[in-house]
Tab-separated table of C-alpha atoms and ligand atoms in Angstrom:
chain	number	residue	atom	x	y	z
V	1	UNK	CA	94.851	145.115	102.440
V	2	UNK	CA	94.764	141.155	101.599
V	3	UNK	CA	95.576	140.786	98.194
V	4	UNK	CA	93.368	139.638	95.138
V	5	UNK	CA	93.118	135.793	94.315
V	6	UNK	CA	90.647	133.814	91.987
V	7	UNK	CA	88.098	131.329	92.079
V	8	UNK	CA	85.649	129.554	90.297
V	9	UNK	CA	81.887	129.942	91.608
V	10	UNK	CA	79.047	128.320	90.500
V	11	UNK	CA	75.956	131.293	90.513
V	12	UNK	CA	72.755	131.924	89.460
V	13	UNK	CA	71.972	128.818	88.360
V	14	UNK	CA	73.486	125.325	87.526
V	15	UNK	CA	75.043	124.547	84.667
V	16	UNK	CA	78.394	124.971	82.911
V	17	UNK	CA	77.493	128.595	81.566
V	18	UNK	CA	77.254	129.233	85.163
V	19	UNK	CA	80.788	128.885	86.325
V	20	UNK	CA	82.523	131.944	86.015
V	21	UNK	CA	85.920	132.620	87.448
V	22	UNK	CA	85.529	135.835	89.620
V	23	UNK	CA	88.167	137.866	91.766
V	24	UNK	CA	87.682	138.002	95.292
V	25	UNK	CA	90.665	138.800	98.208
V	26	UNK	CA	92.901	136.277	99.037
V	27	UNK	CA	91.454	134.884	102.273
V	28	UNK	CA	93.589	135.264	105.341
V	29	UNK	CA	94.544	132.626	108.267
V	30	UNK	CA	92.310	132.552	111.701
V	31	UNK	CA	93.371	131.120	114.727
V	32	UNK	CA	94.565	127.490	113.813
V	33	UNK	CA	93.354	128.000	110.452
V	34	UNK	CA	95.957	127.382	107.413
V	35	UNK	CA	96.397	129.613	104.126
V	36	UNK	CA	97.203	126.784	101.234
V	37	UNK	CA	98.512	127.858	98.241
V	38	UNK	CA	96.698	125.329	95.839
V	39	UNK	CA	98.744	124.041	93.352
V	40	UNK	CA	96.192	120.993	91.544
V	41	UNK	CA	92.895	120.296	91.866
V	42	UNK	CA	91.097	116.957	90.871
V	43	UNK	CA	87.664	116.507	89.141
V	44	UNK	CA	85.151	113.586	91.047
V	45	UNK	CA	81.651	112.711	89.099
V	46	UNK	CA	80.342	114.022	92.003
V	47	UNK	CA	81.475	117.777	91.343
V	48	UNK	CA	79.694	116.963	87.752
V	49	UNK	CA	76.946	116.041	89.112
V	50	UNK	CA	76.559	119.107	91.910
V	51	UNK	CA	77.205	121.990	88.958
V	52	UNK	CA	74.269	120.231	86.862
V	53	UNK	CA	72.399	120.911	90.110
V	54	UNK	CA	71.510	116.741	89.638
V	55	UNK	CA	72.978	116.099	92.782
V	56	UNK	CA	70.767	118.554	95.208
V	57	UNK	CA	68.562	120.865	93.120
V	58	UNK	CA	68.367	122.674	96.763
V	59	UNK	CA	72.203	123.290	97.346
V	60	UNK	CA	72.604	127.145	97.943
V	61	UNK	CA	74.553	129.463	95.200
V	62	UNK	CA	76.911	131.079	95.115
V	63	UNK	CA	79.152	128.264	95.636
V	64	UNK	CA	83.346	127.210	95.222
V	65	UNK	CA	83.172	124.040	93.597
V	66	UNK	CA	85.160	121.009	93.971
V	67	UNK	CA	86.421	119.102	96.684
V	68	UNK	CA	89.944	118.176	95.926
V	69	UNK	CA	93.292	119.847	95.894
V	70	UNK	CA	97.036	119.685	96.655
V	71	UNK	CA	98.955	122.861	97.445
V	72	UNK	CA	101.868	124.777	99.744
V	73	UNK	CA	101.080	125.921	103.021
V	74	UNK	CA	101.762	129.422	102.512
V	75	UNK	CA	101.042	130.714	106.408
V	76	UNK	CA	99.484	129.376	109.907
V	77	UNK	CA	97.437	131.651	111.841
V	78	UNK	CA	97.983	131.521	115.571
V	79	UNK	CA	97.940	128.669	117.747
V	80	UNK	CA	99.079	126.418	114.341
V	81	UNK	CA	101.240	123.214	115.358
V	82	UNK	CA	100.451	120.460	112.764
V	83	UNK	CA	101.634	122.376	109.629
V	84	UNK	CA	104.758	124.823	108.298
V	85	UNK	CA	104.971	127.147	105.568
V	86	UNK	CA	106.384	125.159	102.837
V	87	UNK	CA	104.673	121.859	103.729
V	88	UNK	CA	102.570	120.015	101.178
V	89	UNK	CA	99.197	118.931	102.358
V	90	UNK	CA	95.829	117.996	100.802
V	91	UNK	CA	92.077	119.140	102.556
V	92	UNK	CA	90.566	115.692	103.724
V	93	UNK	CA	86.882	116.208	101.979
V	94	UNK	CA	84.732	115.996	104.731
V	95	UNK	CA	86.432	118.385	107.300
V	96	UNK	CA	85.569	117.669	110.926
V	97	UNK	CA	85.470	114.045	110.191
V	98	UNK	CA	89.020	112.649	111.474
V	99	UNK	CA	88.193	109.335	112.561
V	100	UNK	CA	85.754	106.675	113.636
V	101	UNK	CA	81.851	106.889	112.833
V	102	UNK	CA	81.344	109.605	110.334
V	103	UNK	CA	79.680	112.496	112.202
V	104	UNK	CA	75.811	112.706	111.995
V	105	UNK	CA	75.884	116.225	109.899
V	106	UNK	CA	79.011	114.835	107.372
V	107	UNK	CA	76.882	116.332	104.447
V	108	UNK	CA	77.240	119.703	105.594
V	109	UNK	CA	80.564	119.717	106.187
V	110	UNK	CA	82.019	117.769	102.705
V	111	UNK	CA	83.403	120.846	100.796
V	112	UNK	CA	81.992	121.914	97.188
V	113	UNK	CA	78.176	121.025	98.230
V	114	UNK	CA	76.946	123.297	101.305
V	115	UNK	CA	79.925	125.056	101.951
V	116	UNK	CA	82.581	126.047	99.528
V	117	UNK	CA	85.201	123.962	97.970
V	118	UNK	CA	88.419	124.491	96.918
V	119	UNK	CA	88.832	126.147	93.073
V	120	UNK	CA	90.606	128.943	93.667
V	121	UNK	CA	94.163	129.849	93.883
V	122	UNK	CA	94.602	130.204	97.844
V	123	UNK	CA	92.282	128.539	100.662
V	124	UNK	CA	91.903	128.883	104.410
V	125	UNK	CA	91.207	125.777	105.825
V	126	UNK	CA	91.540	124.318	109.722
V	127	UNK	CA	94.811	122.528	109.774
V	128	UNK	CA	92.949	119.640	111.896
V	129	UNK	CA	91.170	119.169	107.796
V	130	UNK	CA	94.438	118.700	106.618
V	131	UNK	CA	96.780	116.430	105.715
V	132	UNK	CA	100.844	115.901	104.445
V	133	UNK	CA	100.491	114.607	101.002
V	134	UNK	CA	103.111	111.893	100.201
V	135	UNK	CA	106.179	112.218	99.169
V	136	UNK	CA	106.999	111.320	95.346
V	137	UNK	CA	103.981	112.442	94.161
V	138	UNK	CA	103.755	115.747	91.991
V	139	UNK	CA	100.757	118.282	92.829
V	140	UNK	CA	98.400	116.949	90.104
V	141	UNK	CA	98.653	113.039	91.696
V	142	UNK	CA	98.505	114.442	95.350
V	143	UNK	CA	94.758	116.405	94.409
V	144	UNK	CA	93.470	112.744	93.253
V	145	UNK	CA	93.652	111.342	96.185
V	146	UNK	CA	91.018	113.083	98.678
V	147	UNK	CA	87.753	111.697	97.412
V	148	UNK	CA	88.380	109.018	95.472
V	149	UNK	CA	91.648	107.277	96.811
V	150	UNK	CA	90.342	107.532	100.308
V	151	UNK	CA	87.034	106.271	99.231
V	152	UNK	CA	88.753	103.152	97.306
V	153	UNK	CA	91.027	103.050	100.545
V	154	UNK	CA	88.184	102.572	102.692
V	155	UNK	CA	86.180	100.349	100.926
V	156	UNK	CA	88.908	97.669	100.775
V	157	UNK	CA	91.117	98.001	103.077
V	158	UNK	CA	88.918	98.583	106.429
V	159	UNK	CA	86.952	96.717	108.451
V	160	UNK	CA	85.948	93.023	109.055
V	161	UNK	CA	86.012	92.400	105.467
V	162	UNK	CA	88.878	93.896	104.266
V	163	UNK	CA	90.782	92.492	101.495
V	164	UNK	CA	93.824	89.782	101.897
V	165	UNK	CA	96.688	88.857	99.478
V	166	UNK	CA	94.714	86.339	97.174
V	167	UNK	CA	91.403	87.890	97.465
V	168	UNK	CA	89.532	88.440	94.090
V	169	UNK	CA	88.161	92.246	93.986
V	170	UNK	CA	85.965	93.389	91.166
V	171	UNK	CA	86.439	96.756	90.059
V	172	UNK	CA	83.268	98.346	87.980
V	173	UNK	CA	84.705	100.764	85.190
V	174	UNK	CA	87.622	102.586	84.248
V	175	UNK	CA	86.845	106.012	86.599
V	176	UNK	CA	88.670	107.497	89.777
V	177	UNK	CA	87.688	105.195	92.013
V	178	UNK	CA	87.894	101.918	90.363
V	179	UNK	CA	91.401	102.603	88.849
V	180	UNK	CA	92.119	103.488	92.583
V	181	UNK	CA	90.826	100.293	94.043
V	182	UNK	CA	92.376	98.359	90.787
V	183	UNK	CA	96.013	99.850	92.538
V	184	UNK	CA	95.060	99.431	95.914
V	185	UNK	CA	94.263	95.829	95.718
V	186	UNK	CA	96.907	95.155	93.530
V	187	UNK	CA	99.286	96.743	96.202
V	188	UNK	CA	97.394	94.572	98.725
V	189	UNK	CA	98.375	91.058	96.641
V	190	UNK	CA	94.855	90.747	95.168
V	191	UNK	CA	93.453	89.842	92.328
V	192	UNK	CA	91.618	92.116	89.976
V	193	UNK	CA	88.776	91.655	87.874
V	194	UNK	CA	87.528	94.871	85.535
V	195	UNK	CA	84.498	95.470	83.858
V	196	UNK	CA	84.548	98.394	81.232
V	197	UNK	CA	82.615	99.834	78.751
V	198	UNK	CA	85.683	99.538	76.725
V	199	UNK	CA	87.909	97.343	75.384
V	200	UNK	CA	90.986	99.398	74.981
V	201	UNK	CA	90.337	100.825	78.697
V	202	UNK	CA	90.116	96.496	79.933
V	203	UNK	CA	93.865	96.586	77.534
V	204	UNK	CA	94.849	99.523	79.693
V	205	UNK	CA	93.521	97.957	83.207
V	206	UNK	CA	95.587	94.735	82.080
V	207	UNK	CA	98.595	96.906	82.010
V	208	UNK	CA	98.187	97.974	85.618
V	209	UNK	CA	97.891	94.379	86.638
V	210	UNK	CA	94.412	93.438	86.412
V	211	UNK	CA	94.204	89.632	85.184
V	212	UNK	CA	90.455	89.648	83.756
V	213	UNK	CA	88.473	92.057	82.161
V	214	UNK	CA	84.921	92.203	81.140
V	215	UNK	CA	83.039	94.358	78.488
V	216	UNK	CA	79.664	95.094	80.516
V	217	UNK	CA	78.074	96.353	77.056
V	218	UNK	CA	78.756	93.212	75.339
V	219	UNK	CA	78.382	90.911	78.457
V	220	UNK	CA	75.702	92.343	80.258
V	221	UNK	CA	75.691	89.378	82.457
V	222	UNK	CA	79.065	89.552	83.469
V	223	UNK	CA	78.154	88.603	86.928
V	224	UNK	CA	78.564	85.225	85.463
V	225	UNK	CA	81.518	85.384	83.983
V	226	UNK	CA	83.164	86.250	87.375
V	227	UNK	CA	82.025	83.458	88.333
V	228	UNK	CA	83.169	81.548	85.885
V	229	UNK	CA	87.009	82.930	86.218
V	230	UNK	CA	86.643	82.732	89.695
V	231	UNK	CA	86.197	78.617	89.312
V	232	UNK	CA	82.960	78.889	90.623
V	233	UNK	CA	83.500	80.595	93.631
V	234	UNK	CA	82.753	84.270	93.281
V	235	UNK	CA	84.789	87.185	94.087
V	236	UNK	CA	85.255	88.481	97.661
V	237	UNK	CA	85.046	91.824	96.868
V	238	UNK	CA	82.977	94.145	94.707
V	239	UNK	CA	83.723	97.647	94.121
V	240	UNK	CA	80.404	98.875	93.199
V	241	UNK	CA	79.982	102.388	91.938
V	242	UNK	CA	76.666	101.842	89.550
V	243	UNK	CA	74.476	101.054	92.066
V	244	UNK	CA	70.947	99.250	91.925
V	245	UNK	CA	71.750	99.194	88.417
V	246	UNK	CA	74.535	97.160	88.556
V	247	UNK	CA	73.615	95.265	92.061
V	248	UNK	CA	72.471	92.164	90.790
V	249	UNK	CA	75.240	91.292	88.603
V	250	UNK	CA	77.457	92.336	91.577
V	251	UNK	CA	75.385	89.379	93.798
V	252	UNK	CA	75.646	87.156	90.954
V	253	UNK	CA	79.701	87.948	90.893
V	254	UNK	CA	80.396	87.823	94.607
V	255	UNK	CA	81.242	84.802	96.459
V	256	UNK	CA	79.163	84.050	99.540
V	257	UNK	CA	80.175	85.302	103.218
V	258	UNK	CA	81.570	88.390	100.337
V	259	UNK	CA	81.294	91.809	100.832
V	260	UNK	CA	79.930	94.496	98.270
V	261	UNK	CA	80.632	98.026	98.892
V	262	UNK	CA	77.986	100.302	97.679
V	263	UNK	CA	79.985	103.678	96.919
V	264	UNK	CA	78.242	105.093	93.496
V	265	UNK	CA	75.027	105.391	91.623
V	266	UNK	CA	76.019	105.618	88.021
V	267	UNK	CA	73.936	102.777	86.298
V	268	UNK	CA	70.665	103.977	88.649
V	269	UNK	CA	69.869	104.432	92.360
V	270	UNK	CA	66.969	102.365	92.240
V	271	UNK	CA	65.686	99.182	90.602
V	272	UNK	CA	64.142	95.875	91.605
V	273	UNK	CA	66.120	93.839	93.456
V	274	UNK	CA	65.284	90.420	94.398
V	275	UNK	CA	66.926	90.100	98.160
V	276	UNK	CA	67.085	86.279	98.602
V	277	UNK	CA	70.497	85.917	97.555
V	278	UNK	CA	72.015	88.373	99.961
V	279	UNK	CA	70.617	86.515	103.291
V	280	UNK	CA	71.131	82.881	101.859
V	281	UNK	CA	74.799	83.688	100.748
V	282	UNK	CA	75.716	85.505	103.593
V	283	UNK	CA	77.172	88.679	101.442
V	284	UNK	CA	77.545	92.197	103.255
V	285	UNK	CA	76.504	95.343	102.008
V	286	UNK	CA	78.454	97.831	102.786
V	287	UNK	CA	77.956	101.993	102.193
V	288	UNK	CA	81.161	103.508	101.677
V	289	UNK	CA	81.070	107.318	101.832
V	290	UNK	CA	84.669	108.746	101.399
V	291	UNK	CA	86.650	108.206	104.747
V	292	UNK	CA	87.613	110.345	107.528
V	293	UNK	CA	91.518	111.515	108.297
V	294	UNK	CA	92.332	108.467	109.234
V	295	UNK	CA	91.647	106.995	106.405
V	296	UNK	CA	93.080	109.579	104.320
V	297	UNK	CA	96.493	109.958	106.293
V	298	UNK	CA	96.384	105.896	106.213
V	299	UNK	CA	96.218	106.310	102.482
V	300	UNK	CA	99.308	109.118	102.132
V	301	UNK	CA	101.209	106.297	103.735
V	302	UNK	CA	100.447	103.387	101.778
V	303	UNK	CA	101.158	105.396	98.814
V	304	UNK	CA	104.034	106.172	100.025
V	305	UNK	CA	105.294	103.002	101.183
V	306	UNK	CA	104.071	100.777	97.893
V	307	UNK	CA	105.069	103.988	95.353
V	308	UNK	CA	101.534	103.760	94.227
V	309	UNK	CA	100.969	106.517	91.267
V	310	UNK	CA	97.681	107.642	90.737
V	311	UNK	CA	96.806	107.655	87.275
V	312	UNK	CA	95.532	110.906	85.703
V	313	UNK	CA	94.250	110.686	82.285
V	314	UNK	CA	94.918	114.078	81.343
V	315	UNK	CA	95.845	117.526	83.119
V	316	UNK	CA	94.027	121.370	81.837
V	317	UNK	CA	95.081	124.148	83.174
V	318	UNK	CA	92.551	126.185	86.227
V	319	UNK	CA	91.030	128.036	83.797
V	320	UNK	CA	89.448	125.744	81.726
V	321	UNK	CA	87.287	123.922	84.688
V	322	UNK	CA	84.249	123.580	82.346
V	323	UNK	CA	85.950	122.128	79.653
V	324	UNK	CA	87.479	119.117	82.302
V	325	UNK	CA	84.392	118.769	83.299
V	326	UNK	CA	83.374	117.934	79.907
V	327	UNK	CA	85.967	116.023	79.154
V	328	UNK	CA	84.645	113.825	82.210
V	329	UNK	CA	80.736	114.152	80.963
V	330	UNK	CA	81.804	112.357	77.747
V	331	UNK	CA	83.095	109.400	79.788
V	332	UNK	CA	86.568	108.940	77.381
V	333	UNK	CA	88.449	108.961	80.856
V	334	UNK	CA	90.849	106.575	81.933
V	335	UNK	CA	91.148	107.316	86.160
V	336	UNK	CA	91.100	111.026	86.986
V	337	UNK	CA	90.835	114.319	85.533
V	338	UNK	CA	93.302	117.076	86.974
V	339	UNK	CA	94.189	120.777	86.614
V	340	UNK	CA	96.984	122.867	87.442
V	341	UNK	CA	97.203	125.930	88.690
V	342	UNK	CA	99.801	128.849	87.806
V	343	UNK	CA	100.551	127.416	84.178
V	344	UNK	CA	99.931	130.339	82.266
D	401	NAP	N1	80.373	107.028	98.121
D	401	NAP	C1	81.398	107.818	97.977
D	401	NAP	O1	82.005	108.278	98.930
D	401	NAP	C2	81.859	108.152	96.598
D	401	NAP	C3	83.134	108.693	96.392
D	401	NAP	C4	83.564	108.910	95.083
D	401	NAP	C5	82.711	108.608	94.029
D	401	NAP	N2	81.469	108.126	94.295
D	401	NAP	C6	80.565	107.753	93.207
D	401	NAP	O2	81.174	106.672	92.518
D	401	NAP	C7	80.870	106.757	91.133
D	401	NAP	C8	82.167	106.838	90.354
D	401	NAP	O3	82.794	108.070	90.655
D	401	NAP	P1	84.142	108.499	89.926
D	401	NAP	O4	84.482	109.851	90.423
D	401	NAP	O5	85.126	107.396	90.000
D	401	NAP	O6	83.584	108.627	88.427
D	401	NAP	P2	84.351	108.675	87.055
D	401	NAP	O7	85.797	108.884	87.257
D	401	NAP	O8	83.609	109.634	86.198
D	401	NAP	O9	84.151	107.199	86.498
D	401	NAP	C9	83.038	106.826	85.777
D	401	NAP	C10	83.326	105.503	85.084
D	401	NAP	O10	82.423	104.522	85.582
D	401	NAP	C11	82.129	103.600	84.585
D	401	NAP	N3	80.686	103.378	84.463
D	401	NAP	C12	79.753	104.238	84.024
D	401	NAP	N4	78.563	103.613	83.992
D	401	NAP	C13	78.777	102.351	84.425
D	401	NAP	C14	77.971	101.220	84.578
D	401	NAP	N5	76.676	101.235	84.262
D	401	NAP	N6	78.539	100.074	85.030
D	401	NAP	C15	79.839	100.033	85.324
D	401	NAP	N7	80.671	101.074	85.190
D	401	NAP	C16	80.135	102.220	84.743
D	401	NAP	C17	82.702	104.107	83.279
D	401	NAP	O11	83.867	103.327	83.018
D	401	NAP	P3	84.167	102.757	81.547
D	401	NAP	O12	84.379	103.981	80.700
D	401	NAP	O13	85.387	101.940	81.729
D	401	NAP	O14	82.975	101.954	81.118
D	401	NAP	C18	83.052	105.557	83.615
D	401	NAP	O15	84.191	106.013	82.921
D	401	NAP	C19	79.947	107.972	90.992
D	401	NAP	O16	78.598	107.547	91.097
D	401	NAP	C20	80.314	108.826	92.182
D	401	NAP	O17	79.285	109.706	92.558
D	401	NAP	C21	81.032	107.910	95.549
């Protein structure tokens, strides 16, 4: 008999006071299917967003939340080759997906929405949706790196625009992602511009090597003042996770031939947009959703070549999932939320 394990399942409803940490048998290995001992899981607004049931009103319950983790490889079921027991990997967040195009049904595979995710204390998972986490990172680092590193990782570093050493990239906020990108582009010889709605956060982006930052509450038009630091000629690369909100600033920020990457939706998802700009300037839009393998074994390596360390703002233990997420509702977060497993 398989023995117990926990997890956290969102049912009968969304909400906080719908996550309940429930028993359930510790799953066992298939054939080329890996048992992971998780050891840290990472929060992304996007697991916020599913358990408020704002992000599909339609996904199914029951469901494991959360998309992100770093653990042990406890056992490989038969036919295994990739992975040991004792290795340290990470689930890629969109198993299936291990390189080129994104596959056509990605939303049904990207774990935590229509199938289950990872918050619980043991997982089965195909080793191909795997990968070795870097060395030099402890567990609560490696389980930031799935969604949001590898979505940061994408959006700058692939493709015909990807950033060079002296590009200008504007990072939007003090979140996962951005404080991802703010590292990766620094790592890449960049420059860094940060917008915040915070001036102690724009201190704390400084620190990390970001040489402007902008208060988008006080300077709503900080499109301009890119500009302006810039010289005039605009910033090659914006990070953007608000969205239409936050689009036209972004045009007004980037320089032209630029490239925008359109990755979140936190200051709206739609809003007039006037269009003219975007063919006259010559500026790509780009969607970004998370990355593939590739991208995220491509990130385990940079990390581990540029000693890149994610930066978590603060760490609660598995059992207290609805308080992180609350912690992350109230915005005071400076990059990303963790939790640990096996404190207590
Ligand atoms: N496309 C993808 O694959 C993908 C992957 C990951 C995330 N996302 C999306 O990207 C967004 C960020 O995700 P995350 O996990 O990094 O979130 P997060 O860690 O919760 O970061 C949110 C931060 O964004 C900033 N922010 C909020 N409203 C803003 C606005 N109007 N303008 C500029 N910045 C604003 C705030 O920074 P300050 O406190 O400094 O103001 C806030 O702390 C979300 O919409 C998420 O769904 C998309």
């Amino acid at each position: 008999m398989s023995a117990e394990d926990r997890a956290w399942v969102l049912a009968g409803g969304f909400g906080f006071e719908n996550l309940a940490l429930t028993r359930r048998p510790r799953p066992l290995p298939g054939p080329g299917e890996v048992l992971v001992r998780v050891e840290a899981l990472s929060l992304n607004y996007r697991d916020l967003l599913l358990v408020q049931g704002q992000y599909d009103p339609r996904m199914s319950l029951p469901r494991v939340p959360l998309s992100d983790a770093a653990g042990v490889v406890v056992e490989v079921g038969q036919g295994c080759s990739r992975f040991k027991a004792g290795d340290a990997v990470s689930p890629i967040f969109a198993p299936t997906w291990h390189d080129g195009e994104p596959p056509a049904d990605i939303l049904s595979h990207a774990l935590g929405h229509r199938r289950d995710g990872v918050a619980a204390e043991h997982v089965v998972l195909p080793e191909a949706d795997l990968v070795a986490t870097a060395p030099g990172l402890d567990a609560t680092e490696a389980a930031t790196l799935p969604c949001a590193g590898v979505t940061a990782w994408h959006a700058l570093t692939t493709g015909p625009g990807a950033i060079r050493t002296g590009d200008t990239v504007v990072v939007q906020g003090t979140g996962g992602v951005s404080i991802f990108a703010l590292q990766i582009a620094r790592a890449a010889g960049a420059r860094v511009v940060v917008t915040s709605s915070d001036d102690t956060k724009l201190e704390r982006a400084r620190a990390l090597g970001a040489e402007f930052g902008v208060n988008y509450r006080t300077t709503p038009q900080w499109g301009k003042a890119v500009r302006a630091h810039t010289g005039g000629r605009g910033a090659d690369h914006i990070v953007e996770v608000g969205g239409a909100g936050t689009l036209a600033e972004s045009l007004a920020a980037v320089r032209a031939g630029g490239r925008i990457s359109i990755i979140g939706v936190l200051a709206g998802r739609q809003a007039p947009l006037d269009v003219t700009s975007i063919l006259m300037r010559g500026v790509t839009l780009q969607g970004v959703f998370v990355g593939s393998r590739a991208h995220a074994e491509a990130l385990q390596r940079a990390v581990s070549a540029s000693g890149l360390k994610p930066v978590v703002d603060r760490v609660f233990d598995f059992e207290a999932l609805p308080e992180a997420l609350t912690h992350m509702q109230s915005g005071g977060h400076f990059g990303k939320i963790a939790l640990r497993l096996g404190r207590k």
